[in-house]
Coordinates of C-alpha atoms and ligand atoms in Angstrom, one line a residue:
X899 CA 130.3 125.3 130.3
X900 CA 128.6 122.8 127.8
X901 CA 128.5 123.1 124.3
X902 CA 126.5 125.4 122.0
X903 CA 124.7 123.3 119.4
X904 CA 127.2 124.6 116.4
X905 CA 129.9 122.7 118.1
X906 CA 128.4 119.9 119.2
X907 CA 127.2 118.8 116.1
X908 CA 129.7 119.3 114.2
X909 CA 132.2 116.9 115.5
X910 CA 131.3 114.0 113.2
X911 CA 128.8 112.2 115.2
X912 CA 125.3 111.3 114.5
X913 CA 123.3 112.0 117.9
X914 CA 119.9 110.7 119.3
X915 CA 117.3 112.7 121.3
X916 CA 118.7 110.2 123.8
X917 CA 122.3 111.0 123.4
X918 CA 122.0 114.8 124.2
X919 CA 120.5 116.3 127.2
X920 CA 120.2 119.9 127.7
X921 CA 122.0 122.2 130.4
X922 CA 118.7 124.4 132.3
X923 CA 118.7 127.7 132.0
X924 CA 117.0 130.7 134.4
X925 CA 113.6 130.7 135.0
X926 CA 111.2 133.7 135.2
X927 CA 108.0 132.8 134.0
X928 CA 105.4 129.8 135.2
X929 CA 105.1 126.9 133.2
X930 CA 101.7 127.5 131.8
X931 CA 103.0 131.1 130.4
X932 CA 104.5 129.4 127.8
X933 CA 103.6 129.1 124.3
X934 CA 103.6 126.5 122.0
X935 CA 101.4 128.1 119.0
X936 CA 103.8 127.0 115.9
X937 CA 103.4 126.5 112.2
X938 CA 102.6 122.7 110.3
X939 CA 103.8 125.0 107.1
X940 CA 104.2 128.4 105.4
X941 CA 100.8 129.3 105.9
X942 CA 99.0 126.8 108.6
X943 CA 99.0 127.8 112.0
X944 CA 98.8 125.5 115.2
X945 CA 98.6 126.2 119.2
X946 CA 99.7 122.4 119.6
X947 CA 103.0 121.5 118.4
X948 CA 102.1 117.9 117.2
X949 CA 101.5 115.9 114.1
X950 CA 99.9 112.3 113.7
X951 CA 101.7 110.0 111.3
X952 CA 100.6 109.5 107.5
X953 CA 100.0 105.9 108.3
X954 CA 97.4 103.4 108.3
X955 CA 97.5 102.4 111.7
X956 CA 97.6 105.9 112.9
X957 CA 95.9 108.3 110.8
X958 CA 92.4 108.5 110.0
X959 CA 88.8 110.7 110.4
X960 CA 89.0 109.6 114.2
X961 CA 92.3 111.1 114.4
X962 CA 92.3 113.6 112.5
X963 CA 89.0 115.5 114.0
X964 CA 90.9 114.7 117.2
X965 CA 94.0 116.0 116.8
X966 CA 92.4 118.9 115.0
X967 CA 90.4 120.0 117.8
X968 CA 93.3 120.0 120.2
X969 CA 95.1 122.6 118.0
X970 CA 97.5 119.9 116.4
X971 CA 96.8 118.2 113.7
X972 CA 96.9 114.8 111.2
X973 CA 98.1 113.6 107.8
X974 CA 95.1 111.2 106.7
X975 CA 97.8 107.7 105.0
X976 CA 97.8 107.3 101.4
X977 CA 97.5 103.8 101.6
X978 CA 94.3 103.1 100.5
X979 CA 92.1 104.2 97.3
X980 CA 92.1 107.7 96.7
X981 CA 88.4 108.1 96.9
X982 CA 88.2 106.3 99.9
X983 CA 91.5 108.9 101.3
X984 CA 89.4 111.9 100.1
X985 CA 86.2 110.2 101.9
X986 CA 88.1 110.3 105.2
X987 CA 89.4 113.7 104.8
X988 CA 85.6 115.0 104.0
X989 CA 84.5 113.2 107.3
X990 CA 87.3 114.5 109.3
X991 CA 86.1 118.2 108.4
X992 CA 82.6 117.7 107.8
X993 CA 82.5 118.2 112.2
X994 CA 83.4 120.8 114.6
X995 CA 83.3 117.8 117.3
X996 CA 86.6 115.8 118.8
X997 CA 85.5 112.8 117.8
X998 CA 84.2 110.4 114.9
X999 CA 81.9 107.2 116.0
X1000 CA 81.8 106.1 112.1
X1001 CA 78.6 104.1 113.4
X1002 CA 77.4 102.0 110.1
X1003 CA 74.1 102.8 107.9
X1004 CA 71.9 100.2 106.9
X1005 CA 69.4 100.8 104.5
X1006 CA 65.6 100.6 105.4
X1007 CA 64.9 97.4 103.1
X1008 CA 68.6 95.6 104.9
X1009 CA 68.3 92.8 107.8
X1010 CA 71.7 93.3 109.6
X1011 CA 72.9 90.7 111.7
X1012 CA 74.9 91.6 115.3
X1013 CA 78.1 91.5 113.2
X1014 CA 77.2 94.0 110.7
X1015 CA 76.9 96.4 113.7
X1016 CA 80.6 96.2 113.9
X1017 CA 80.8 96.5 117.4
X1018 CA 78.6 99.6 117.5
X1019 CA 75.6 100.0 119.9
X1020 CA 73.6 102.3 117.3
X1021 CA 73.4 102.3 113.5
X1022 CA 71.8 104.8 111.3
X1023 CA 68.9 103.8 108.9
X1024 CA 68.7 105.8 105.7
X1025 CA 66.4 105.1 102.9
X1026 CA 68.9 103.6 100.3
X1027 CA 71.5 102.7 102.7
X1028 CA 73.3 105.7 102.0
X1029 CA 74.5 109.2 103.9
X1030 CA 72.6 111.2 101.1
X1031 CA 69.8 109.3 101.1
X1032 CA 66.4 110.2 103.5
X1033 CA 67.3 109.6 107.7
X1034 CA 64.6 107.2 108.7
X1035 CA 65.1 105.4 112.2
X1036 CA 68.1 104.6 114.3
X1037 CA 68.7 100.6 114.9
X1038 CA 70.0 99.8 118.2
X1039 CA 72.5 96.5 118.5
X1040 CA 70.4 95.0 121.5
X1041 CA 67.3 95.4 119.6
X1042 CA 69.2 93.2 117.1
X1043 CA 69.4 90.1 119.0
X1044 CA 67.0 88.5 116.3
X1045 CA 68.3 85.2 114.8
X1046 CA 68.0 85.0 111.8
X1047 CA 68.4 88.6 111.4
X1048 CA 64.8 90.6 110.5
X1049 CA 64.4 93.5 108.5
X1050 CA 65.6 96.5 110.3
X1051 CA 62.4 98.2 109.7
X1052 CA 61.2 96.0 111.9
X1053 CA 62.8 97.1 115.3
X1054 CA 64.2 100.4 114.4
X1055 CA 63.3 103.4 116.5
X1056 CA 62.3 106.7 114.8
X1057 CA 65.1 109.2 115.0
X1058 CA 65.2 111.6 117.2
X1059 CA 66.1 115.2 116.4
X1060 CA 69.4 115.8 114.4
X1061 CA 72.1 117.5 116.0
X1062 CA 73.9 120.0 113.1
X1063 CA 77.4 119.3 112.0
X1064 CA 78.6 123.0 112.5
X1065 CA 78.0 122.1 116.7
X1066 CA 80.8 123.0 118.4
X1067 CA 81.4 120.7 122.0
X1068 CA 79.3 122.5 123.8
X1069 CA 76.5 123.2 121.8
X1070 CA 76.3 119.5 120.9
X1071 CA 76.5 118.3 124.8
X1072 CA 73.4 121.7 125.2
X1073 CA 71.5 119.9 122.3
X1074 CA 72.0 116.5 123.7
X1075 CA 70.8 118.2 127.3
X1076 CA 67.9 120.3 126.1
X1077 CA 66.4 117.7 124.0
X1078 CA 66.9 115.1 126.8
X1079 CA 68.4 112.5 124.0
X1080 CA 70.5 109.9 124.8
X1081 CA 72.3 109.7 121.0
X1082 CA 71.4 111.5 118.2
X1083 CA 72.1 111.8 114.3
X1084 CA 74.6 114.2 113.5
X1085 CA 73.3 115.8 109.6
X1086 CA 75.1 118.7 107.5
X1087 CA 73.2 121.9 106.5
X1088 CA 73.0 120.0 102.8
X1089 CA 70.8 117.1 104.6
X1090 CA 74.0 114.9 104.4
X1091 CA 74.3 111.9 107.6
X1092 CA 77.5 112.2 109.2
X1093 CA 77.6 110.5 112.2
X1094 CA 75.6 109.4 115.8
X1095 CA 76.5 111.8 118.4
X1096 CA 75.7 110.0 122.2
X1097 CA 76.0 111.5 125.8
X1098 CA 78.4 108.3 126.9
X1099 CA 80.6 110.8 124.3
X1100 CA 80.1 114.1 125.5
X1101 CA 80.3 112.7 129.5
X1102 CA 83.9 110.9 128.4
X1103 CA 85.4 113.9 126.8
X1104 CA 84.2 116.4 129.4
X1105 CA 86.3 114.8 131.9
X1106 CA 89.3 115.3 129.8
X1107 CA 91.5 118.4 130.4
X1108 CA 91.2 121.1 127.8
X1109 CA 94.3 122.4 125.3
X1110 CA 94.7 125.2 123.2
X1111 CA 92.7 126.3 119.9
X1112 CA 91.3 124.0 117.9
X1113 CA 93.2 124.3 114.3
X1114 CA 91.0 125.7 111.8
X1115 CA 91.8 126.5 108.4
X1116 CA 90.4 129.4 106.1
X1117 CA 87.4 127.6 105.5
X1118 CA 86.3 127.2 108.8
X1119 CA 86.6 123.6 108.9
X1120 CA 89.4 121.6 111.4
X1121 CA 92.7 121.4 109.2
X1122 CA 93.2 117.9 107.5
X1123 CA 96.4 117.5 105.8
X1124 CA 97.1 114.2 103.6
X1125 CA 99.7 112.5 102.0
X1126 CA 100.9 111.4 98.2
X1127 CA 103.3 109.8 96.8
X1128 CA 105.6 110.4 93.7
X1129 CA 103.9 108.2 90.7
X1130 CA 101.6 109.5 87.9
X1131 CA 98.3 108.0 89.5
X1132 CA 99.3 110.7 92.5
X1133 CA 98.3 113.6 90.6
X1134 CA 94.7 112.4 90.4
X1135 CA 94.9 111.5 94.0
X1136 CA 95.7 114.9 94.6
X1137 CA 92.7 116.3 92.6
X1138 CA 90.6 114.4 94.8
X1139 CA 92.3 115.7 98.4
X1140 CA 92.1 118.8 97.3
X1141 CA 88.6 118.8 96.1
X1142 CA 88.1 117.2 99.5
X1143 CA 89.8 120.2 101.1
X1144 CA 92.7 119.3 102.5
X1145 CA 94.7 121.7 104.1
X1146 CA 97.8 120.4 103.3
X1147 CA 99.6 117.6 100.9
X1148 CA 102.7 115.7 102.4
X1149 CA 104.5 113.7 99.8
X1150 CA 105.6 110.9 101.7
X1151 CA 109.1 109.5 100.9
X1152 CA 111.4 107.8 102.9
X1153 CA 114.2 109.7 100.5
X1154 CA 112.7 112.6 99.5
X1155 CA 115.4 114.5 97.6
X1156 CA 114.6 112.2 94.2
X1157 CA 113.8 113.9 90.5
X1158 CA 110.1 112.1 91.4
X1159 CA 109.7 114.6 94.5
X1160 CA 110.9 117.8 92.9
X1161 CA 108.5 116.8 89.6
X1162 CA 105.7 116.8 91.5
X1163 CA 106.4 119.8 94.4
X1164 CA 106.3 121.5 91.1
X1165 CA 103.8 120.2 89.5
X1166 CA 101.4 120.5 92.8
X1167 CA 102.8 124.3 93.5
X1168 CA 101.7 124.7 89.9
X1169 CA 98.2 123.5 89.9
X1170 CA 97.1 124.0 93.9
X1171 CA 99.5 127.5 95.0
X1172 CA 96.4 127.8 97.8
X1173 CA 97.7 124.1 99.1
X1174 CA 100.9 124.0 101.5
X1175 CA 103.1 121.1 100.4
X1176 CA 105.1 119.4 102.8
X1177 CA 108.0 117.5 101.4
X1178 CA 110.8 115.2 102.8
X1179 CA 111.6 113.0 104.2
X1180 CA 115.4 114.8 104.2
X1181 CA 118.0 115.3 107.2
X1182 CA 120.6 116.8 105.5
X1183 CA 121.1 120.4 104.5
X1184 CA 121.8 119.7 100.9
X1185 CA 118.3 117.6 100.5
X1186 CA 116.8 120.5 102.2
X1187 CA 118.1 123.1 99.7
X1188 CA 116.9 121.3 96.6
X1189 CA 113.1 121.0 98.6
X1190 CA 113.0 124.3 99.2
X1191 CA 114.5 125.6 96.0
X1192 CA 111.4 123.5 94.4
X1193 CA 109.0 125.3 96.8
X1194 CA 107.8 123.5 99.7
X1195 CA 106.1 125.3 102.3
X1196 CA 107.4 122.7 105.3
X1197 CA 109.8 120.1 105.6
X1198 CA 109.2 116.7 107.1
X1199 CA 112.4 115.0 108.8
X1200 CA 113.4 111.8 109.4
X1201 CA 115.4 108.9 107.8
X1202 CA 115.3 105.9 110.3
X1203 CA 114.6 107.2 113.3
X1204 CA 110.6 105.8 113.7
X1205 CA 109.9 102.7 116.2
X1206 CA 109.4 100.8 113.6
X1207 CA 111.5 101.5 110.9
X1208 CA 114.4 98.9 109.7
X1209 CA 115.8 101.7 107.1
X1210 CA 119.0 102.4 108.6
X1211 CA 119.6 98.7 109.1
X1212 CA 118.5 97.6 105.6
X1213 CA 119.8 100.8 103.3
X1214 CA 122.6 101.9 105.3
X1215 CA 121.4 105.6 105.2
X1216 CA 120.0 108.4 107.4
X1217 CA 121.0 109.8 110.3
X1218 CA 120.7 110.1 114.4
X1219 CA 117.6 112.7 114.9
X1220 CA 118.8 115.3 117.3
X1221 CA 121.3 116.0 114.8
X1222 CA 119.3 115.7 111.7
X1223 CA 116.2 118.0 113.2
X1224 CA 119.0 120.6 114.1
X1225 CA 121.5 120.6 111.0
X1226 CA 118.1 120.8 108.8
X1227 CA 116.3 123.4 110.6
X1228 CA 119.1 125.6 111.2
X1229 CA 119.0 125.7 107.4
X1230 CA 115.0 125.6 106.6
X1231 CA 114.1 128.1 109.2
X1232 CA 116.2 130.8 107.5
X1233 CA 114.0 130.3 104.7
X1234 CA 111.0 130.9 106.6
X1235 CA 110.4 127.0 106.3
X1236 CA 108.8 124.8 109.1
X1237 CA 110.4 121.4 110.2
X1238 CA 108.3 118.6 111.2
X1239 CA 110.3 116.6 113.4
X1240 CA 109.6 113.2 112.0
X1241 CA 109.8 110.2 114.3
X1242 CA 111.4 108.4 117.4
X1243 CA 109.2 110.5 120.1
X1244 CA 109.0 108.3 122.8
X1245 CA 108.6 110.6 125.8
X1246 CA 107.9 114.3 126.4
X1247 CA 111.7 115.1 126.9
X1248 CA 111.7 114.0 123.2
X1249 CA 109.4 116.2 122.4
X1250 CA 111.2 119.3 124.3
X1251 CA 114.5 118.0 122.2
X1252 CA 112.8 118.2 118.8
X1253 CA 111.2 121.5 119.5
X1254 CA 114.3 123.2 121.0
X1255 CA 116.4 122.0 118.3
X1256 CA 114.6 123.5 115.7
X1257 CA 111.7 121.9 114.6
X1258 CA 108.4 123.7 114.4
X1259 CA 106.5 120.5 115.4
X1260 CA 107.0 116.7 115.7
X1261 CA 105.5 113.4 113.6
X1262 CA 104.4 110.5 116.1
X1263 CA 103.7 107.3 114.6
X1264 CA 104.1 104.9 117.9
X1265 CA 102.7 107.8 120.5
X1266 CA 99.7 107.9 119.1
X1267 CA 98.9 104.3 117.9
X1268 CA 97.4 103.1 120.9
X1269 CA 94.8 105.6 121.4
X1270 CA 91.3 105.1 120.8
X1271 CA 91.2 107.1 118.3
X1272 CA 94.0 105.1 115.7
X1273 CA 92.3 103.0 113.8
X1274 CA 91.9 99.3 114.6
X1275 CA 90.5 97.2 117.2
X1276 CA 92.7 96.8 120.2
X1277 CA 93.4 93.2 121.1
X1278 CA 95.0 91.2 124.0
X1279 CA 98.5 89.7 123.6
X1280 CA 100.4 88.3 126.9
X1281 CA 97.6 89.9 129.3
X1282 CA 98.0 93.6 127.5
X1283 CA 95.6 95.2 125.4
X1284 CA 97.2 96.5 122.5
X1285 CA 96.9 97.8 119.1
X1286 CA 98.9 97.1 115.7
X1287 CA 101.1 98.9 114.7
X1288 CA 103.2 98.8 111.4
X1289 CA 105.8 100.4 109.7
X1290 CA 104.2 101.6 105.9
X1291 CA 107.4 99.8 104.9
X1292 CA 106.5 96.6 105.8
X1293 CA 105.6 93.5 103.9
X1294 CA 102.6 93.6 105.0
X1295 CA 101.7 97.1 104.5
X1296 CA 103.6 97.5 101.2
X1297 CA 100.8 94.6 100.0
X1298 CA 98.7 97.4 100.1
X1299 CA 100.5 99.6 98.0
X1300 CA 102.5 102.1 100.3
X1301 CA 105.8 100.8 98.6
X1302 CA 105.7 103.7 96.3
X1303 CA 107.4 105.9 100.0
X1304 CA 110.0 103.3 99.7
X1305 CA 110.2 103.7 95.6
X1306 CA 109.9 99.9 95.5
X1307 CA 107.3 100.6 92.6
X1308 CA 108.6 98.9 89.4
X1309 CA 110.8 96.4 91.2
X1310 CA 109.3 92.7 91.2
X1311 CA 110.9 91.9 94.6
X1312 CA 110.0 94.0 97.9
X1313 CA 112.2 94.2 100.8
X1314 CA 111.2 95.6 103.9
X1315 CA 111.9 98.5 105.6
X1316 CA 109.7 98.3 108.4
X1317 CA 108.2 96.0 111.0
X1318 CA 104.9 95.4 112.4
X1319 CA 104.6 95.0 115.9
X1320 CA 101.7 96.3 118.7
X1321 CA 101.7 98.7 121.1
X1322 CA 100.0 99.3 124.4
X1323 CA 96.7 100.9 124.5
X1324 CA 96.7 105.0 125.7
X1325 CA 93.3 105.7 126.1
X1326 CA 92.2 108.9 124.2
X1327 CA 94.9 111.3 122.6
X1328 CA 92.1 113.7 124.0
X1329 CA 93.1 113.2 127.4
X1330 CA 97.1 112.4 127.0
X1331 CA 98.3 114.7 124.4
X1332 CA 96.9 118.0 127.1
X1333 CA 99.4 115.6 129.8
X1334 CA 102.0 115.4 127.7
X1335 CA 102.0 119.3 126.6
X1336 CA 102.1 120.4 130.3
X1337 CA 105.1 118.1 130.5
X1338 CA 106.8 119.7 127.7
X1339 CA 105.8 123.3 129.3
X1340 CA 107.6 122.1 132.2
X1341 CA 110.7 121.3 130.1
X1342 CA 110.5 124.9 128.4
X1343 CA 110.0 126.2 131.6
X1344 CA 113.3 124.7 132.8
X1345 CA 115.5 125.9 129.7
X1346 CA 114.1 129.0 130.3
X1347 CA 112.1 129.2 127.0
X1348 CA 109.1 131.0 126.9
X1349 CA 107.6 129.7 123.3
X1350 CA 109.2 128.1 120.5
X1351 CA 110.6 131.1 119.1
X1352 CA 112.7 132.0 122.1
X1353 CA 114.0 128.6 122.5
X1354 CA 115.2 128.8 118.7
X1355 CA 116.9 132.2 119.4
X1356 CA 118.4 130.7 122.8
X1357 CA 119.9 127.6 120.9
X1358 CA 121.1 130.2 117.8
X1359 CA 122.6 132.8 120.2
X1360 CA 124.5 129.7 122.1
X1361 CA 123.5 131.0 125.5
X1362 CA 121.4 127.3 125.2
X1363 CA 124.1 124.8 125.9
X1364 CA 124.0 121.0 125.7
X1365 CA 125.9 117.9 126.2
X1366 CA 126.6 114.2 125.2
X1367 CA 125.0 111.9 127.4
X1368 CA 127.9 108.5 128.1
X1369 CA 125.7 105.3 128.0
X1370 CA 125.9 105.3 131.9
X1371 CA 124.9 108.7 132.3
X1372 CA 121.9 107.6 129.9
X1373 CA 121.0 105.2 132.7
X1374 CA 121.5 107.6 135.2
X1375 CA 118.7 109.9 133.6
X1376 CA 116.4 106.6 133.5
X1377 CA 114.3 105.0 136.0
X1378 CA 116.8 102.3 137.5
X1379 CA 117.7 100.6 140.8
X1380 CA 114.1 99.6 141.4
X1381 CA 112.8 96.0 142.3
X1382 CA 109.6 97.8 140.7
X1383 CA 107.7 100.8 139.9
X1384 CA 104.2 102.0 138.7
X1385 CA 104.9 102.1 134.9
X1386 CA 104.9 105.5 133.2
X1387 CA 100.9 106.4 132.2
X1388 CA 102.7 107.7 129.0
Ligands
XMP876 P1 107.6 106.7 115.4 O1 108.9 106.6 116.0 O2 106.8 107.9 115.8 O3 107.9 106.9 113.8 O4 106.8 105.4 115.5 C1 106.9 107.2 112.9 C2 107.6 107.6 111.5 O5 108.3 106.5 111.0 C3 108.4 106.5 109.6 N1 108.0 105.3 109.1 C4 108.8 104.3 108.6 N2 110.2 104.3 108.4 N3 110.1 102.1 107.7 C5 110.8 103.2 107.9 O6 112.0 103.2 107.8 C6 108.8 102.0 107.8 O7 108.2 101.0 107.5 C7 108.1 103.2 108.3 N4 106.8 103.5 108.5 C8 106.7 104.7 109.0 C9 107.5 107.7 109.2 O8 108.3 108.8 108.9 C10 106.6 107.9 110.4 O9 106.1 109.2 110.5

C-alpha cells in the first residue's frame, strides 16, 4: 500500500511538500515523548529543529537571541557592512535573555528630540554617547516632550542598578523583582552597555509557553551562525564573524555548486577548522557530492522553493522541495552531513515533510517575518498590520549589495530573482514557534516517529509510505466548503 520514498521519487517528477502526503503509521508513544533535538551542522547541536533565514528582513540580534533561546537558531544576513554583521552577532551573544530592545544611547552632552527615541520609551545615557563609555542616567521618551529638544542631562533619571548580561530569564525577572525596578540597564562583566531590560518584558515572555534547551555553543554564549558570500572582500568578512564568534558561516548562494563556493569552503576550512561551514544552496546529489567532497559540515537546500523567490520562473532551474530535501539527504546524511531544509514552510505539516524526508532542520524566511522579533516596523496595508518582506534577490535588496548570492557581481545589469511583498504580523516567534513544535510532535506522533532519527530510519527501511496528492485531493486536505472560518493563528 503506498509508495516507499525510493520509488516515488524516482519516477521523473519534481514534487512539493504539497504534492505528497504521508500514509500514518502505529502509534505507541504520546506526542510530547517525542524528540526533536537535531544537528544545524557537524558539530552544532539543537533541541528545536528550526532555522531563521540569512535575510535582512528576517534575521537579526532580535532574532537571533530569540531563536537561540528556544533551542533553534539564526543566520545573522550578509547584507549589510561587515562590521555592522559582526556588531549584530556580538549583540546577539553578548545575552543569555530571549530578547534584544536595541533601545538607543545618547550621549550626556546630546538633546534628542522624540524621534531620535525611535519609538522607544527608554534610552540609555552614556558619557560619550557610546556602549564603552561611563552609564550615567536613563532618558525616558515622555520626559522628552520638550520642544525644542533640551539637553538630555536635563531630565534624565539616574540609573538604577545594572542587571548583568550573563542573567539567565529568571534571574533577570528575580533582579527586576528584588530591586523593585521597573527597567534597568543591562552591562557586561567588562563594563560594556548592552541593552535596557523592563518588566513589560519579563511579564510578556512569561506568559509564553516554554520549549526545549536553549542552543548554546562551546563558549557558553547562544549560537549565532552568519552568512558570506563567494567574493574576495568575504574573507575579511569572515575574519570579522569569527572574531565576533559566530558559531557557524553559511555561504549563501542561490547555486551553490560554483568554483567560487568550493574556493572558499576551502579556504574557510583552512583558516577557521573550529567554524562549521554550511554550504548550498544544492538539490541535487551531484552538487551535494562536490560540497561535501570540499568539506562542509551541513548543507543548506533549496533552489526556488521560498515565498518569495522568482528563480525557477526567471533561470529555469531548481527543483520541487520534497523531492530535492529527500534525493539530497538521502545522499548527505550517509556522510554524516546535516540538511537544512531551505524554504517554502508554510504550515507545520511542512515542517513534518521536511524533517521526515531527511532534513535535520528547516530555513523559514516568510514564517518568521512577521514576528516581532524580524526586523522592521510593522505597518498597516488594507486594514492588516504587516511587515516587509523581501526576497535578497530583489531589486531592491540587491541595491544593497546581496547580488553577490545571485552572482550578479560583475554584470552591469541586474535582474531579479525575488520579490518584495508583506506579510501578516505573528506576534512573537517566542510564543508561536513552542505552537507550532507541538503541532509537528503531533504529526511525528501520527507517523509513528519518535525523534528525527527514527523517522529517517522508517522512511530508509520503506515501512514509511507516501503518496501523490491529485490537485482535488489537495483541496480535500484544505479548509474548503466554508462561507467562512476563524483564520489559522499560524
Ligand atoms: P520562505 O519560503 O521561507 O523562503 O520565505 C526563504 C528562502 O528563500 C530563499 N530566498 C530567495 N530565493 N530569490 C530566490 O530565488 C530571492 O530573492 C530570495 N530571497 C531568499 C532563501 O533560500 C531563503 O532562506
Amino acid at each position: 500500500d503506498g509508495f516507499p520514498a525510493s520509488r516515488l521519487f524516482r519516477k521523473g517528477f519534481s514534487y512539493t511538500y504539497d504534492d505528497v502526503i504521508f500514509h500514518p503509521g502505529f502509534i505507541d508513544f504520546p506526542a510530547d515523548a517525542v524528540d526533536l533535538t537535531t544537528r544545524l551542522s557537524r558539530r552544532i547541536h539543537l533541541s528545536t529543529p528550526c532555522v531563521a533565514s540569512p535575510m535582512d528582513t528576517v534575521s537579526e540580534a532580535a532574532m537571533a537571541a530569540a531563536m537561540a533561546s528556544l533551542g533553534a537558531a539564526a543566520v545573522v544576513h550578509c547584507n549589510t557592512e561587515p562590521h555592522i554583521q559582526a556588531s549584530i552577532v556580538r549583540a546577539a551573544k553578548s545575552r543569555r535573555l530571549p530578547f534584544v530592545s536595541s533601545v538607543p544611547i545618547f550621549s550626556l552632552a546630546s538633546a534628542p528630540s522624540l524621534n531620535d527615541f525611535a519609538g522607544h520609551d527608554y534610552a540609555l545615557v552614556t558619557e560619550a554617547g557610546d556602549a564603552l563609555s561611563k552609564l550615567v542616567g536613563v532618558a525616558v521618551a515622555a520626559d522628552a516632550v520638550a520642544n525644542p529638544p533640551v539637553p538630555v542631562s536635563e531630565y534624565m533619571r539616574p540609573a538604577p542598578r545594572s542587571a548583568s548580561a550573563t542573567f539567565d530569564f529568571e534571574q533577570a525577572a528575580a533582579f527586576l523583582a528584588d530591586e523593585g525596578l521597573d527597567y534597568a540597564p543591562l552591562v557586561s562583566e567588562e563594563g560594556e552597555v548592552i541593552d535596557l531590560i523592563t518588566a513589560k518584558d519579563i511579564e510578556r515572555i512569561r506568559s509564553y509557553p516554554k520549549l526545549g534547551k536553549p542552543s548554546l555553543g562551546a563558549d557558553g554564549k547562544f549560537v549565532v551562525a552568519a552568512s558570506i558570500g563567494t567574493r574576495e572582500d568575504d574573507k575579511r568578512r569572515l575574519e570579522q564573524l569569527v572574531q565576533a564568534g559566530a558559531n557557524a558561516i553559511v555561504i549563501d548562494s542561490s547555486q551553490g555548486n560554483s568554483t567560487y563556493q568550493l574556493d572558499m569552503i576551502k579556504y574557510a576550512k583552512n583558516m577557521y577548522p573550529e567554524v562549521d561551514l554550511i554550504g548550498g544552496n544544492v538539490v541535487t546529489i551531484a552538487q551535494a557530492q562536490n560540497l561535501i567532497a570540499a568539506g562542509v559540515d551541513g548543507l543548506r537546500v533549496g533552489m526556488g522553493s521560498g515565498s518569495i523567490c522568482t528563480t525557477q520562473e526567471v533561470c529555469a532551474v531548481g527543483r520541487g522541495q520534497a523531492t530535492a530535501v529527500y534525493k539530497v539527504a538521502s545522499y548527505a546524511n550517509d556522510q554524516n552531513v546535516p540538511v537544512i531544509a531551505d524554504g517554502g514552510i508554510s504550515y507545520s505539516g511542512h515542517i513534518v515533510k521536511a524533517l521526515t524526508l531527511g532534513a535535520s532542520t528547516v530555513m523559514m524566511g516568510s514564517f518568521l517575518a512577521g514576528s516581532h522579533e524580524a526586523p522592521g516596523a510593522y505597518e498597516y496595508k488594507d486594514g492588516h498590520r504587516v511587515k516587509k518582506y523581501r526576497g535578497m534577490g530583489s531589486l531592491e535588496a540587491m541595491t544593497k549589495g546581496s547580488d553577490a548570492r545571485y552572482l550578479g557581481d560583475t554584470l552591469k545589469l541586474k535582474v531579479a530573482q525575488g520579490v518584495v511583498g508583506a506579510v501578516a504580523d505573528k506576534g512573537s516567534v517566542l510564543r508561536f514557534i513552542p505552537y507550532t513544535m507541538q503541532a509537528v510532535k503531533q504529526g511525528f506522533q501520527d507517523l509513528g516517529a519518535s525523534s528525527l532519527q527514527s523517522a529517517h530510519d522508517l522512511l530508509r527501511a520503506e515501512t514509511l509510505r507516501l503518496e501523490v496528492r491529485t490537485g482535488a485531493a489537495q483541496v480535500e486536505g484544505g479548509i474548503h466548503g466554508l462561507v467562512s472560518y476563524e483564520k489559522k493563528p499560524f
